[in-house]
Amino acid sequence: MPMRHIISVLLENEAGALSRVSGLFSARGYNIESLTVAPTEDASMSRMTIVTRGSEEVIEQIVKQLNKLIEVVKVADLNEGSHLERELMLVKVKAQGEWREELKRMSDIFRGRIIDVADGTYTVELTGNGAKLDAFLEALDASVILETVRTGACGIGRGERILKV
Amino acid sequence: MELTGAEITVRCLQEEGVEFAFGYPGGAVLYIYDEIFKQDKVKHVLVRHEQAAVHAADGYARATGRVGVALVTSGPGATNAVTGIATAYMDSIPMVIISGQVPTPAIGLDAFQEVDTVGITRPCVKHNFLVKDIKDLAVTIKKAFHIAATGRPGPVLVDIPKDVTTHKAPFDYPKRITLRSYNPVTKGHPMQIKKAVKLLLSAKRPFVYTGGGVILSEASNQLAKLVKQLGVPCTSTLMGLGGYPETDRLHLGMLGMHGTYEANMAMQHCDVLLAVGARFDDRVIGNPAHFNQEKRQIIHIDIDPSSISKRVKVDVPIVGDVGQVLEELTKQLQASKERGDQHALKTWWTQIELWRSKNCLNYDRSSKIIKPQFVIEKLYEVTKGDAYVTSDVGQHQMWAAQYYKFDKPRRWINSGGLGTMGFGLPAAMGVKMAFPKANVACVTGEASIQMCIQELSTCKQYHLPIKVITLNNRYMGMVRQWQQFFHGNRYSESYMDALPDFVKLAEAYGHVGMRIEKPSDVEGALKEAFKLKDKLVFMDFLTDQTENVFPMVPGGKGLSEMILAEDL
């Protein structure tokens, strides 16, 4: 059964490092659900979070193949322990008439924030795990959703689980 | 004192002790070539096509164990090199390829002879670099050599824009380098080794399966010690031939698609398998589901963790340098008071000898037409089994692997992973440059040889008296064999009409050509050719057009489902 895994990667902050990772996934036929990357507090290093699906064997290979990349410093499969997962979503919704009030309420229920207000639209900012963001979109009437953008998940281990050099 | 990028590049090669750089000049590398011109420590070998430059550097690396170096220009220079780079990558050969690039301000503007070399080569290098700042040049080249030669070796490409070769910087070549993101494990985990010892001693039908890792890690002696200590049968993959003496009784020959009956049967039916620097690839074990039908415990030693449990699930993985792990394993086996089940081992050997008695490599020795196997057997005799043999890809490659008995590592040089036709002749050039006094034979076919035949000109320029053994059956033999077996004898585009007269062609390039048409002439011709010490001799053997390579495990089938010559 292909399980969903969140893989964290610390890699040298060098030109081309991202394409080595994405190239690896496409060349070997691994699935990428989402991939996010940004520099860390140590500017020489980036941290990447990859959400992927695969059997145990495939995930083992993914971790090994990532480790094999010269610029990759550390790899962790967050699913090996308890972890946190967050994703940011911005949703632009049609906010007119009775919907204007309803959308404000809905946003509050999901602990979203309305960060832009225009005559006919709201833009809602929402953070949470992927399932929560999905639930928010499902709760909305499809006809009011004008645009969505999601960052993809980033994750971190709980408690003493630390990924650092 | 400050040096230019071009000076730094050449100085780095000198510091690395590079003997030969195989290459071809062009616009983007002109300044580097200017510096090559001004010195004589690094000898440049001018090839006729960049693919051959990389294959020659590769042949040099395979024969010597040192890092091979190739130098090409931007654009087409780099794209022509790609086949060579991918060939080296698949077989884990240490190489550094230096490619020119358009000047940094022109990058991304579709400049003349611009390609994204780093992008194109990314999937077929161990690592690559684009040097944008002269300050990084020396340390990048140091990193390239370090990465290429350590861990699981492989090709590393350094792309240098033309303006960087003119910029200046102080030259300081680091003696050592450490990379926080790259630290290959060489010492095997003691607990794992302990488990392996226990498993080996409990075996009833043990088998040792060895691959190219034995050659790359220079672990032949350690392997021989272990195998002899245990008295167990062993085999080699195509890439591992010579890692264990093939003439030794404990060696069952090559295994795999065209492996011997005994090696394949032992691989399928063993109960404890020790895999050493090999990767269970499709040409070795055939169908993994069929392979897994038999229950066996597997110990796998490899320096690359990603090679372990990739195609076949392994019970005792040992990540480390093959040589070091084998040594530790042997030490612990010697220290152990146990000897293993000698009775079971004897029964196992009886079974193996029964398989061996099939004599699966037998062929019609009374044929009036030259049998390709016969040519290789005679080549083995005439060279006393001590030649460096390179090959191209196809039937001739398999026959060379089956009938030339390699007793030493680094003598058998072929493109195993990528299967690159055109590899043999340029690889032989690299070998001959490294060992001018050794006998170097390139076993090829009339199709393969034409893929890099222009290198006969390079051989003339550098006086490389290689013996080219062409098994000429007028077909792309391996394609024809598959078409005969699996495509209803429809020989689609596998026949080459209008072949050149190879004797005249050889002569046109300034070499000696010979055509051999009768079995009775084979041995005499080979002797004569090897007597011509200072001549390249192109030997065109007209061989049996219908001969096939046996045994054969058809694609998708299991190891014990071989077709033998006697079955047809």
XYZ file of C-alpha atoms in Angstrom:
733
model
C 0.000 0.000 0.000
C 1.547 3.349 -0.958
C 1.728 5.364 2.251
C 2.025 9.130 2.464
C 5.412 10.181 3.833
C 6.919 13.543 4.689
C 10.616 13.621 3.989
C 12.807 16.437 5.292
C 16.068 17.211 3.560
C 18.888 19.514 4.590
C 20.966 20.434 1.593
C 23.683 22.838 0.569
C 22.169 26.113 -0.525
C 23.676 25.935 -3.997
C 22.399 26.644 -7.485
C 21.083 23.480 -9.032
C 20.523 21.573 -5.802
C 16.741 21.750 -6.209
C 16.899 20.414 -9.752
C 19.028 17.489 -8.581
C 16.258 16.509 -6.191
C 13.383 17.046 -8.592
C 15.370 15.351 -11.366
C 15.943 12.350 -9.130
C 12.224 11.999 -8.451
C 11.240 12.213 -12.109
C 14.091 9.992 -13.357
C 13.266 7.209 -10.922
C 9.521 7.578 -11.206
C 8.918 8.601 -7.592
C 5.768 10.491 -6.778
C 5.904 14.089 -5.507
C 2.755 15.395 -3.878
C 4.408 18.626 -2.837
C 7.879 20.042 -2.454
C 8.848 23.176 -0.582
C 12.274 24.641 -0.070
C 13.761 27.709 1.626
C 17.005 28.714 3.321
C 17.438 27.904 7.026
C 18.863 30.006 9.868
C 22.234 28.872 8.505
C 22.305 30.655 5.157
C 24.586 28.024 3.628
C 21.856 25.441 3.937
C 18.315 24.977 2.654
C 15.620 22.784 4.066
C 13.294 20.936 1.795
C 10.099 19.143 2.673
C 8.876 16.563 0.205
C 5.507 14.904 0.531
C 5.494 11.647 -1.377
C 3.663 8.351 -1.562
C 5.163 4.907 -1.894
C 5.497 1.417 -0.533
C 7.979 0.809 2.265
C 10.580 -0.322 -0.287
C 10.105 2.757 -2.448
C 10.368 5.128 0.523
C 13.552 3.345 1.625
C 14.997 3.860 -1.858
C 13.915 7.511 -1.918
C 15.743 8.180 1.353
C 18.839 6.322 0.140
C 18.860 8.034 -3.241
C 18.463 11.449 -1.605
C 21.362 10.704 0.720
C 23.437 9.759 -2.297
C 23.159 13.250 -3.793
C 26.418 14.999 -3.055
C 24.777 18.242 -1.904
C 22.369 16.563 0.489
C 23.592 16.845 4.070
C 20.824 15.046 5.969
C 17.593 13.258 5.264
C 14.821 12.259 7.646
C 11.559 10.466 7.062
C 9.326 12.354 9.506
C 6.852 9.484 9.528
C 9.332 7.414 11.523
C 8.236 9.343 14.626
C 5.660 11.841 15.753
C 5.809 15.100 13.896
C 3.978 18.283 13.023
C 2.854 19.251 9.590
C 1.694 22.672 8.449
C 0.711 24.169 5.168
C -0.348 27.677 4.268
C -3.200 28.357 1.864
C -4.549 31.583 0.436
C -8.078 31.433 -0.914
C -9.786 34.203 -2.803
C -13.536 33.901 -2.467
C -16.518 35.710 -3.911
C -17.841 37.713 -0.960
C -21.071 39.387 -1.934
C -24.473 39.787 -0.319
C -25.322 37.171 2.260
C -22.078 35.286 1.468
C -20.006 38.137 2.884
C -21.117 37.393 6.417
C -21.162 33.619 5.930
C -17.571 33.537 4.665
C -16.351 35.594 7.583
C -17.955 33.079 9.946
C -16.569 30.113 8.055
C -13.109 31.623 8.112
C -13.378 32.111 11.874
C -14.462 28.520 12.435
C -11.347 27.276 10.610
C -9.215 29.891 12.362
C -8.443 31.555 9.088
C -7.692 35.242 8.702
C -9.110 37.549 6.112
C -6.059 39.388 4.876
C -7.527 41.275 1.952
C -10.933 42.790 1.606
C -12.252 44.164 -1.658
C -15.706 45.088 -2.885
C -16.643 41.657 -4.041
C -13.929 39.409 -2.626
C -12.141 38.275 0.479
C -8.741 36.650 0.585
C -8.494 34.158 3.416
C -5.237 32.943 4.882
C -5.385 29.513 6.451
C -2.740 27.310 8.045
C -2.962 23.714 9.101
C -2.246 20.243 7.892
C -3.325 19.286 4.420
C -6.530 17.640 5.595
C -7.678 20.777 7.374
C -7.125 22.914 4.291
C -9.001 20.366 2.199
C -11.849 20.436 4.723
C -12.117 24.218 4.476
C -12.348 24.083 0.686
C -14.967 21.362 0.905
C -16.982 23.389 3.373
C -17.180 26.254 0.917
C -19.628 26.312 -1.947
C -17.503 25.597 -5.033
C -19.046 28.560 -6.835
C -17.559 31.101 -4.389
C -13.960 29.913 -4.751
C -12.179 32.186 -7.215
C -8.593 31.151 -6.674
C -6.504 29.028 -4.315
C -2.780 28.814 -3.731
C -1.034 26.426 -1.345
C 2.584 26.284 -0.241
C 2.788 22.547 0.110
C 3.468 21.007 3.469
C 6.426 21.671 5.689
C 7.108 19.471 8.648
C 9.136 19.148 11.801
C 9.656 16.388 14.367
C 8.072 16.705 17.799
C 10.026 17.267 20.977
C 13.634 16.061 20.955
C 13.565 14.976 17.313
C 15.839 17.527 15.684
C 17.202 17.618 12.161
C 20.329 19.698 12.282
C 23.984 19.477 11.343
C 51.212 35.262 -7.772
C 47.931 35.232 -9.609
C 47.208 32.752 -12.376
C 44.536 32.733 -15.046
C 41.709 30.230 -14.897
C 43.264 28.329 -17.778
C 46.602 28.147 -15.965
C 44.864 27.067 -12.784
C 42.972 24.311 -14.609
C 46.133 22.816 -16.030
C 48.021 23.259 -12.766
C 45.268 21.370 -10.941
C 45.611 18.471 -13.371
C 49.360 18.487 -12.769
C 48.856 18.533 -8.996
C 46.561 15.531 -9.329
C 49.325 13.726 -11.205
C 47.238 13.378 -14.330
C 49.275 11.644 -17.036
C 46.864 11.968 -19.922
C 43.982 14.213 -20.836
C 41.927 12.878 -23.717
C 40.198 15.657 -25.560
C 39.268 17.808 -28.489
C 39.718 21.598 -28.637
C 37.110 24.225 -29.444
C 36.233 27.855 -28.895
C 35.329 27.749 -25.239
C 38.461 25.861 -24.186
C 41.025 27.707 -26.291
C 42.733 29.302 -23.289
C 42.984 25.940 -21.556
C 44.475 24.418 -24.704
C 46.948 27.291 -24.832
C 48.157 26.291 -21.379
C 48.248 22.606 -22.356
C 50.554 23.677 -25.184
C 52.960 25.423 -22.811
C 53.691 22.409 -20.621
C 54.471 18.739 -20.995
C 53.487 17.149 -17.694
C 49.922 16.432 -18.728
C 50.021 14.782 -22.123
C 47.048 15.595 -24.272
C 45.673 12.901 -26.552
C 43.746 14.303 -29.477
C 40.852 12.072 -30.442
C 38.581 12.353 -33.485
C 35.249 12.610 -31.642
C 34.476 13.649 -28.062
C 32.673 10.387 -27.321
C 35.991 8.643 -27.908
C 37.805 11.073 -25.600
C 35.582 10.063 -22.724
C 35.733 6.332 -23.569
C 39.534 6.522 -23.785
C 39.745 8.234 -20.405
C 37.341 5.572 -19.153
C 39.477 2.716 -20.540
C 42.511 4.287 -18.892
C 40.643 4.505 -15.575
C 39.383 0.912 -15.737
C 42.828 -0.469 -16.535
C 44.775 1.575 -13.978
C 42.262 2.344 -11.227
C 43.195 6.003 -11.496
C 40.903 8.883 -12.373
C 40.519 9.297 -16.141
C 40.442 12.829 -17.526
C 38.679 14.164 -20.607
C 38.591 17.713 -21.923
C 35.903 18.945 -24.312
C 34.514 22.208 -25.546
C 31.051 23.669 -24.971
C 27.871 22.788 -26.878
C 28.434 19.885 -29.271
C 31.695 19.013 -27.520
C 29.771 18.420 -24.337
C 26.790 16.686 -25.947
C 29.102 14.324 -27.842
C 30.706 13.478 -24.525
C 27.402 12.518 -22.914
C 27.372 8.900 -24.165
C 30.832 8.411 -22.738
C 29.875 9.994 -19.439
C 26.734 7.865 -19.105
C 28.809 4.762 -19.909
C 31.217 5.550 -17.082
C 28.369 6.411 -14.722
C 26.582 3.099 -15.194
C 29.788 1.185 -14.463
C 30.967 3.469 -11.610
C 34.206 4.546 -13.270
C 36.160 7.419 -11.687
C 36.547 10.237 -14.170
C 36.773 13.996 -14.327
C 35.403 15.644 -17.437
C 36.269 19.267 -17.986
C 33.990 21.050 -20.404
C 34.214 24.573 -21.723
C 31.185 26.820 -21.448
C 30.244 30.092 -23.121
C 31.325 33.198 -21.146
C 29.224 33.818 -18.010
C 27.505 36.956 -19.360
C 26.320 34.903 -22.373
C 24.907 31.992 -20.358
C 21.182 31.669 -20.875
C 21.128 33.811 -24.002
C 21.301 30.947 -26.515
C 24.848 31.871 -27.395
C 26.844 30.099 -30.100
C 27.755 26.573 -28.951
C 25.839 26.992 -25.715
C 24.053 24.130 -24.023
C 23.118 23.650 -20.401
C 25.868 21.083 -19.915
C 25.313 20.767 -16.188
C 21.596 20.225 -16.842
C 22.121 17.714 -19.639
C 24.653 15.636 -17.738
C 23.007 15.836 -14.296
C 21.304 12.425 -14.464
C 24.445 10.634 -15.673
C 27.184 12.015 -13.437
C 28.048 11.342 -9.833
C 28.169 15.102 -9.486
C 28.784 18.166 -11.604
C 29.771 21.793 -11.174
C 29.469 25.039 -13.075
C 32.317 27.299 -11.984
C 31.153 30.898 -12.172
C 33.827 32.484 -10.028
C 37.559 32.108 -10.586
C 38.031 31.954 -6.799
C 36.177 28.623 -6.735
C 38.018 26.989 -9.618
C 40.896 25.173 -7.907
C 38.831 23.948 -4.986
C 36.093 22.768 -7.363
C 38.544 20.704 -9.388
C 39.890 19.261 -6.128
C 36.361 18.356 -5.097
C 35.761 16.775 -8.505
C 38.747 14.434 -8.186
C 37.848 13.625 -4.585
C 34.234 12.793 -5.388
C 35.115 10.837 -8.538
C 37.578 8.532 -6.793
C 35.994 7.906 -3.393
C 32.922 6.008 -2.230
C 31.184 4.422 -5.180
C 33.287 6.007 -7.921
C 31.817 7.815 -10.885
C 32.271 10.575 -13.423
C 32.282 14.198 -12.259
C 31.962 17.050 -14.710
C 33.370 20.544 -14.239
C 31.907 23.137 -16.607
C 34.138 26.207 -16.963
C 32.911 29.331 -18.792
C 35.418 30.865 -21.167
C 35.732 34.167 -19.268
C 36.587 32.286 -16.085
C 39.589 30.793 -17.899
C 40.911 34.347 -18.432
C 40.140 35.754 -14.972
C 42.937 35.711 -12.436
C 43.228 34.420 -8.901
C 45.972 33.251 -6.559
C 46.602 29.540 -6.998
C 46.428 27.399 -3.929
C 45.643 23.769 -4.465
C 44.233 22.149 -1.343
C 45.989 18.930 -0.340
C 42.924 17.451 1.275
C 39.303 18.293 1.219
C 36.347 17.412 3.381
C 32.721 17.866 2.461
C 30.134 17.905 5.226
C 27.546 16.453 2.862
C 29.700 13.640 1.468
C 31.314 11.058 3.732
C 31.077 7.551 2.270
C 31.116 4.765 4.830
C 34.014 2.394 4.204
C 34.135 0.280 7.357
C 31.388 -2.304 7.660
C 29.233 -2.387 10.778
C 30.717 -4.983 13.210
C 27.316 -6.360 14.229
C 26.358 -6.914 10.622
C 29.647 -8.636 9.900
C 29.089 -10.884 12.906
C 25.667 -11.811 11.555
C 27.191 -12.551 8.159
C 29.787 -14.877 9.688
C 27.078 -16.773 11.534
C 24.985 -17.088 8.420
C 27.888 -18.254 6.270
C 28.781 -20.923 8.827
C 25.207 -22.172 8.930
C 24.959 -22.520 5.161
C 24.255 -25.818 3.470
C 24.452 -24.482 -0.072
C 26.575 -21.315 0.096
C 27.386 -19.235 -2.965
C 29.464 -16.101 -3.516
C 28.252 -13.686 -6.172
C 30.771 -10.987 -7.032
C 30.540 -7.878 -9.172
C 32.388 -4.829 -10.407
C 32.731 -3.572 -6.849
C 35.485 -6.126 -6.287
C 37.491 -4.606 -9.140
C 36.776 -1.005 -8.144
C 37.759 -1.629 -4.543
C 40.923 -3.593 -5.491
C 39.623 -6.442 -3.368
C 40.659 -9.473 -5.448
C 43.087 -10.812 -2.880
C 40.635 -10.420 -0.026
C 37.950 -12.134 -2.100
C 40.202 -15.050 -3.020
C 41.177 -15.497 0.621
C 37.592 -15.662 1.781
C 36.373 -17.970 -0.975
C 39.294 -20.366 -0.519
C 38.960 -20.293 3.255
C 35.331 -21.380 2.941
C 35.881 -23.656 -0.051
C 32.635 -22.399 -1.547
C 31.669 -21.885 -5.182
C 31.708 -18.369 -6.575
C 30.749 -16.510 -9.716
C 31.343 -13.112 -11.305
C 29.082 -10.730 -13.126
C 30.113 -9.312 -16.491
C 31.624 -6.370 -14.606
C 33.332 -8.540 -12.041
C 35.276 -10.853 -14.375
C 38.892 -11.125 -13.264
C 38.039 -10.231 -9.679
C 38.484 -13.926 -8.895
C 40.705 -16.162 -11.084
C 38.421 -17.764 -13.643
C 40.683 -20.760 -14.111
C 40.264 -21.697 -10.447
C 38.013 -24.687 -9.766
C 35.932 -22.748 -7.247
C 34.860 -20.290 -9.928
C 31.823 -21.346 -11.942
C 32.211 -18.749 -14.690
C 30.072 -15.730 -15.347
C 26.416 -15.749 -14.319
C 23.433 -13.942 -15.782
C 21.617 -13.738 -19.082
C 24.546 -15.402 -20.847
C 26.098 -16.957 -17.797
C 27.086 -20.584 -17.437
C 24.533 -23.236 -16.541
C 26.343 -24.069 -13.323
C 26.660 -20.444 -12.158
C 23.008 -19.661 -12.818
C 21.737 -22.867 -11.232
C 23.919 -22.331 -8.162
C 22.678 -18.739 -7.887
C 19.083 -19.902 -8.047
C 19.420 -22.846 -5.669
C 21.869 -21.680 -3.004
C 20.575 -21.216 0.541
C 23.027 -18.519 1.641
C 24.164 -15.971 -0.902
C 27.045 -13.616 -0.272
C 26.754 -10.739 -2.749
C 29.934 -8.698 -3.024
C 29.927 -5.370 -4.869
C 27.159 -6.448 -7.212
C 23.670 -5.099 -7.691
C 21.265 -7.897 -8.723
C 20.487 -6.161 -11.993
C 18.077 -7.443 -14.614
C 20.812 -8.965 -16.777
C 22.080 -10.917 -13.772
C 19.074 -12.374 -11.973
C 16.472 -12.073 -14.708
C 12.990 -11.873 -13.291
C 13.183 -10.974 -9.565
C 9.856 -12.704 -8.824
C 11.222 -15.954 -10.236
C 14.474 -15.441 -8.336
C 12.521 -15.023 -5.103
C 10.663 -18.315 -5.582
C 13.599 -20.086 -3.935
C 14.134 -19.338 -0.268
C 17.601 -18.113 0.521
C 19.283 -15.720 2.922
C 21.254 -12.913 1.367
C 24.242 -11.025 2.715
C 25.035 -7.982 0.603
C 28.255 -5.958 0.835
C 28.228 -2.677 -1.074
C 29.604 0.798 -0.578
C 26.422 2.308 -1.995
C 23.472 1.845 0.391
C 21.041 2.498 -2.462
C 22.276 -0.636 -4.243
C 21.166 -2.720 -1.285
C 17.570 -4.015 -1.281
C 16.860 -2.177 -4.527
C 15.727 -5.092 -6.691
C 16.018 -7.939 -4.209
C 15.321 -7.751 -0.483
C 18.435 -8.480 1.514
C 18.700 -10.103 4.970
C 22.106 -8.847 6.097
C 23.084 -5.535 4.493
C 26.673 -4.434 5.037
C 27.500 -0.943 3.823
C 31.207 -0.458 3.345
C 34.240 -0.854 1.158
C 34.217 -4.376 -0.255
C 37.905 -4.978 0.463
C 37.739 -3.821 4.065
C 34.576 -5.769 4.800
C 35.894 -8.974 3.199
C 39.056 -8.706 5.228
C 37.132 -8.321 8.476
C 34.806 -11.150 7.482
C 37.733 -13.496 6.775
C 39.389 -12.544 10.052
C 36.279 -13.397 12.025
C 35.761 -16.640 10.101
C 39.315 -17.685 10.888
C 38.859 -16.770 14.533
C 35.662 -18.778 14.761
C 36.044 -22.360 15.977
C 33.207 -23.503 13.765
C 33.824 -24.855 10.301
C 30.374 -25.010 8.811
C 28.604 -28.112 7.592
C 31.283 -29.862 5.521
C 29.011 -32.756 4.638
C 26.385 -30.434 3.209
C 29.071 -28.541 1.325
C 30.273 -31.775 -0.235
C 26.764 -32.659 -1.372
C 26.408 -29.140 -2.788
C 29.632 -29.509 -4.742
C 28.458 -32.871 -6.121
C 25.352 -31.118 -7.406
C 27.430 -28.300 -8.874
C 29.791 -30.667 -10.649
C 26.766 -32.353 -12.167
C 25.617 -28.987 -13.503
C 29.143 -28.234 -14.669
C 29.285 -31.531 -16.570
C 26.639 -30.151 -18.948
C 29.574 -28.365 -20.529
C 27.258 -25.533 -21.538
C 29.883 -23.572 -23.459
C 30.539 -26.399 -25.874
C 30.208 -25.555 -29.564
C 30.906 -27.146 -32.921
C 34.691 -27.176 -33.080
C 34.743 -29.076 -36.377
C 32.917 -26.337 -38.269
C 34.238 -25.361 -41.700
C 33.139 -21.794 -41.050
C 34.933 -19.787 -38.373
C 33.054 -20.030 -35.090
C 33.349 -16.783 -33.130
C 33.940 -18.724 -29.900
C 36.921 -20.380 -31.567
C 38.513 -17.011 -32.320
C 38.261 -15.986 -28.663
C 39.666 -19.323 -27.476
C 42.622 -18.902 -29.804
C 43.058 -15.283 -28.728
C 43.234 -16.557 -25.153
C 45.868 -19.129 -26.066
C 47.985 -16.839 -28.215
C 48.030 -14.083 -25.565
C 48.510 -16.676 -22.798
C 45.497 -15.254 -21.037
C 47.413 -12.139 -20.137
C 46.091 -9.491 -22.535
C 43.955 -6.493 -21.765
C 40.748 -7.195 -23.623
C 38.320 -4.391 -24.380
C 35.068 -5.025 -26.150
C 32.164 -3.364 -27.804
C 28.603 -4.478 -27.235
C 26.724 -7.474 -28.558
C 27.383 -11.128 -29.243
C 31.134 -10.682 -29.541
C 31.153 -9.090 -26.084
C 29.423 -12.110 -24.568
C 31.721 -14.561 -26.334
C 34.769 -12.648 -25.145
C 33.367 -12.729 -21.604
C 32.605 -16.451 -21.825
C 35.672 -17.811 -23.612
C 38.538 -15.578 -22.478
C 39.426 -16.671 -18.960
C 40.363 -13.646 -16.917
C 42.573 -14.432 -13.955
C 43.441 -10.876 -13.041
C 41.353 -7.792 -12.327
C 41.238 -4.805 -14.703
C 42.019 -6.965 -17.757
C 38.450 -7.162 -19.030
C 37.192 -3.764 -20.067
C 33.676 -3.394 -21.406
C 30.559 -1.291 -21.171
C 28.392 -3.452 -18.961
C 25.683 -1.172 -17.645
C 24.952 1.162 -20.509
C 25.934 -1.272 -23.263
C 27.605 1.309 -25.464
C 28.524 0.221 -28.969
C 31.643 2.096 -30.023
C 33.278 1.761 -26.613
C 35.899 -0.862 -27.453
C 38.397 0.893 -29.696
C 38.710 4.183 -27.794
C 38.794 2.296 -24.485
C 41.661 0.210 -25.886
C 43.482 3.460 -26.693
C 43.260 4.511 -23.068
C 44.556 1.116 -21.949
C 47.405 1.170 -24.437
C 48.418 4.681 -23.353
C 48.573 3.408 -19.774
C 50.403 0.170 -20.566
C 52.351 0.603 -23.820
C 54.099 -2.750 -23.490
C 51.048 -4.873 -22.731
C 49.047 -6.780 -25.317
C 45.791 -4.934 -25.857
C 43.038 -6.544 -27.899
C 39.756 -4.924 -28.844
C 37.164 -7.609 -29.488
C 34.454 -6.098 -31.618
C 31.925 -6.710 -34.342
C 31.559 -5.164 -37.747
C 28.632 -3.081 -36.485
C 30.097 -1.824 -33.199
C 33.493 -0.949 -34.629
C 31.913 1.447 -37.099
C 30.502 3.541 -34.285
C 33.933 4.916 -33.382
C 36.045 3.741 -36.307
C 37.444 7.232 -36.851
C 39.696 6.561 -33.869
C 41.926 4.418 -36.088
C 43.332 7.810 -36.999
C 44.095 8.631 -33.345
C 45.782 5.226 -33.035
C 48.027 6.138 -35.943
C 48.953 9.528 -34.512
C 49.929 8.108 -31.117
C 51.386 4.799 -32.367
C 48.970 2.587 -30.475
C 49.512 -0.966 -31.725
C 46.161 -2.349 -30.617
C 44.917 -5.610 -32.105
C 41.372 -5.174 -33.340
C 39.629 -8.546 -33.408
C 36.485 -8.097 -35.480
C 34.032 -10.991 -35.391
C 32.369 -10.128 -38.651
C 29.068 -11.955 -39.149
C 27.481 -9.233 -41.300
C 24.677 -8.857 -38.742
C 24.092 -6.899 -35.615
C 24.384 -10.314 -34.093
C 22.639 -9.823 -30.782
C 19.741 -8.007 -32.427
C 19.524 -10.795 -34.991
C 19.583 -13.426 -32.231
C 16.645 -11.792 -30.424
C 14.787 -11.419 -33.711
C 15.355 -15.121 -34.416
C 14.151 -16.188 -30.964
C 11.423 -13.711 -30.190
C 10.377 -12.007 -33.433
C 9.714 -14.907 -35.787
C 13.007 -14.685 -37.718
C 12.081 -11.254 -39.033
C 15.538 -9.680 -39.271
C 14.354 -6.125 -39.265
C 17.222 -3.746 -40.096
C 19.835 -5.927 -38.427
C 21.680 -6.810 -41.623
C 24.371 -4.463 -42.807
C 24.629 -4.282 -46.509
C 27.593 -2.529 -48.087
C 30.169 -3.079 -45.379
C 33.495 -1.440 -46.061
C 36.523 -3.508 -46.988
C 38.056 -3.405 -43.511
C 41.483 -4.465 -44.751
C 41.659 -1.543 -47.143
C 40.145 0.737 -44.540
C 42.821 -0.222 -42.017
C 45.464 0.359 -44.635
C 43.989 3.731 -45.522
C 44.472 4.749 -41.899
C 48.080 3.520 -42.068
C 47.583 0.233 -40.246
C 47.802 -3.440 -41.158
C 44.623 -5.192 -42.231
C 43.998 -8.935 -42.352
C 40.973 -10.897 -43.486
C 40.649 -14.403 -42.074
C 38.122 -16.734 -43.668
C 39.091 -20.261 -42.602
C 39.229 -21.797 -39.121
C 42.653 -23.246 -39.912
C 44.033 -19.724 -40.427
C 42.804 -18.259 -37.150
C 45.651 -19.188 -34.863
C 48.381 -18.364 -37.382
C 46.883 -14.976 -38.114
C 46.589 -14.108 -34.427
C 50.207 -15.127 -33.806
C 51.355 -13.034 -36.733
C 49.335 -10.042 -35.576
C 50.722 -10.112 -32.036
C 54.223 -10.474 -33.454
C 53.777 -7.118 -35.156
C 54.542 -5.366 -31.886
C 54.522 -1.840 -33.260
C 51.543 -2.128 -35.602
C 47.864 -1.809 -35.119
C 46.444 -4.861 -36.815
C 42.816 -4.845 -37.858
C 41.719 -8.477 -38.077
C 38.514 -9.102 -39.963
C 37.336 -12.616 -39.054
C 34.484 -13.778 -41.258
C 32.464 -15.775 -38.774
C 29.382 -17.960 -38.834
C 26.386 -15.721 -39.505
C 23.926 -17.914 -37.664
C 25.852 -18.515 -34.445
C 24.017 -17.600 -31.238
C 25.141 -16.919 -27.700
C 24.280 -19.691 -25.249
C 23.224 -20.220 -22.539
C 20.561 -17.562 -22.659
C 18.016 -16.472 -20.066
C 15.275 -14.868 -22.157
C 14.145 -11.423 -20.990
C 11.613 -11.635 -18.150
C 12.470 -15.273 -17.402
C 14.181 -16.764 -14.390
C 17.788 -17.896 -14.023
C 16.947 -21.592 -14.153
C 14.949 -21.104 -17.361
C 17.990 -20.900 -19.605
C 17.968 -21.900 -23.243
C 20.985 -24.084 -23.939
C 22.587 -24.718 -27.307
C 21.568 -28.370 -27.030
C 17.884 -27.400 -26.651
C 17.650 -26.179 -30.228
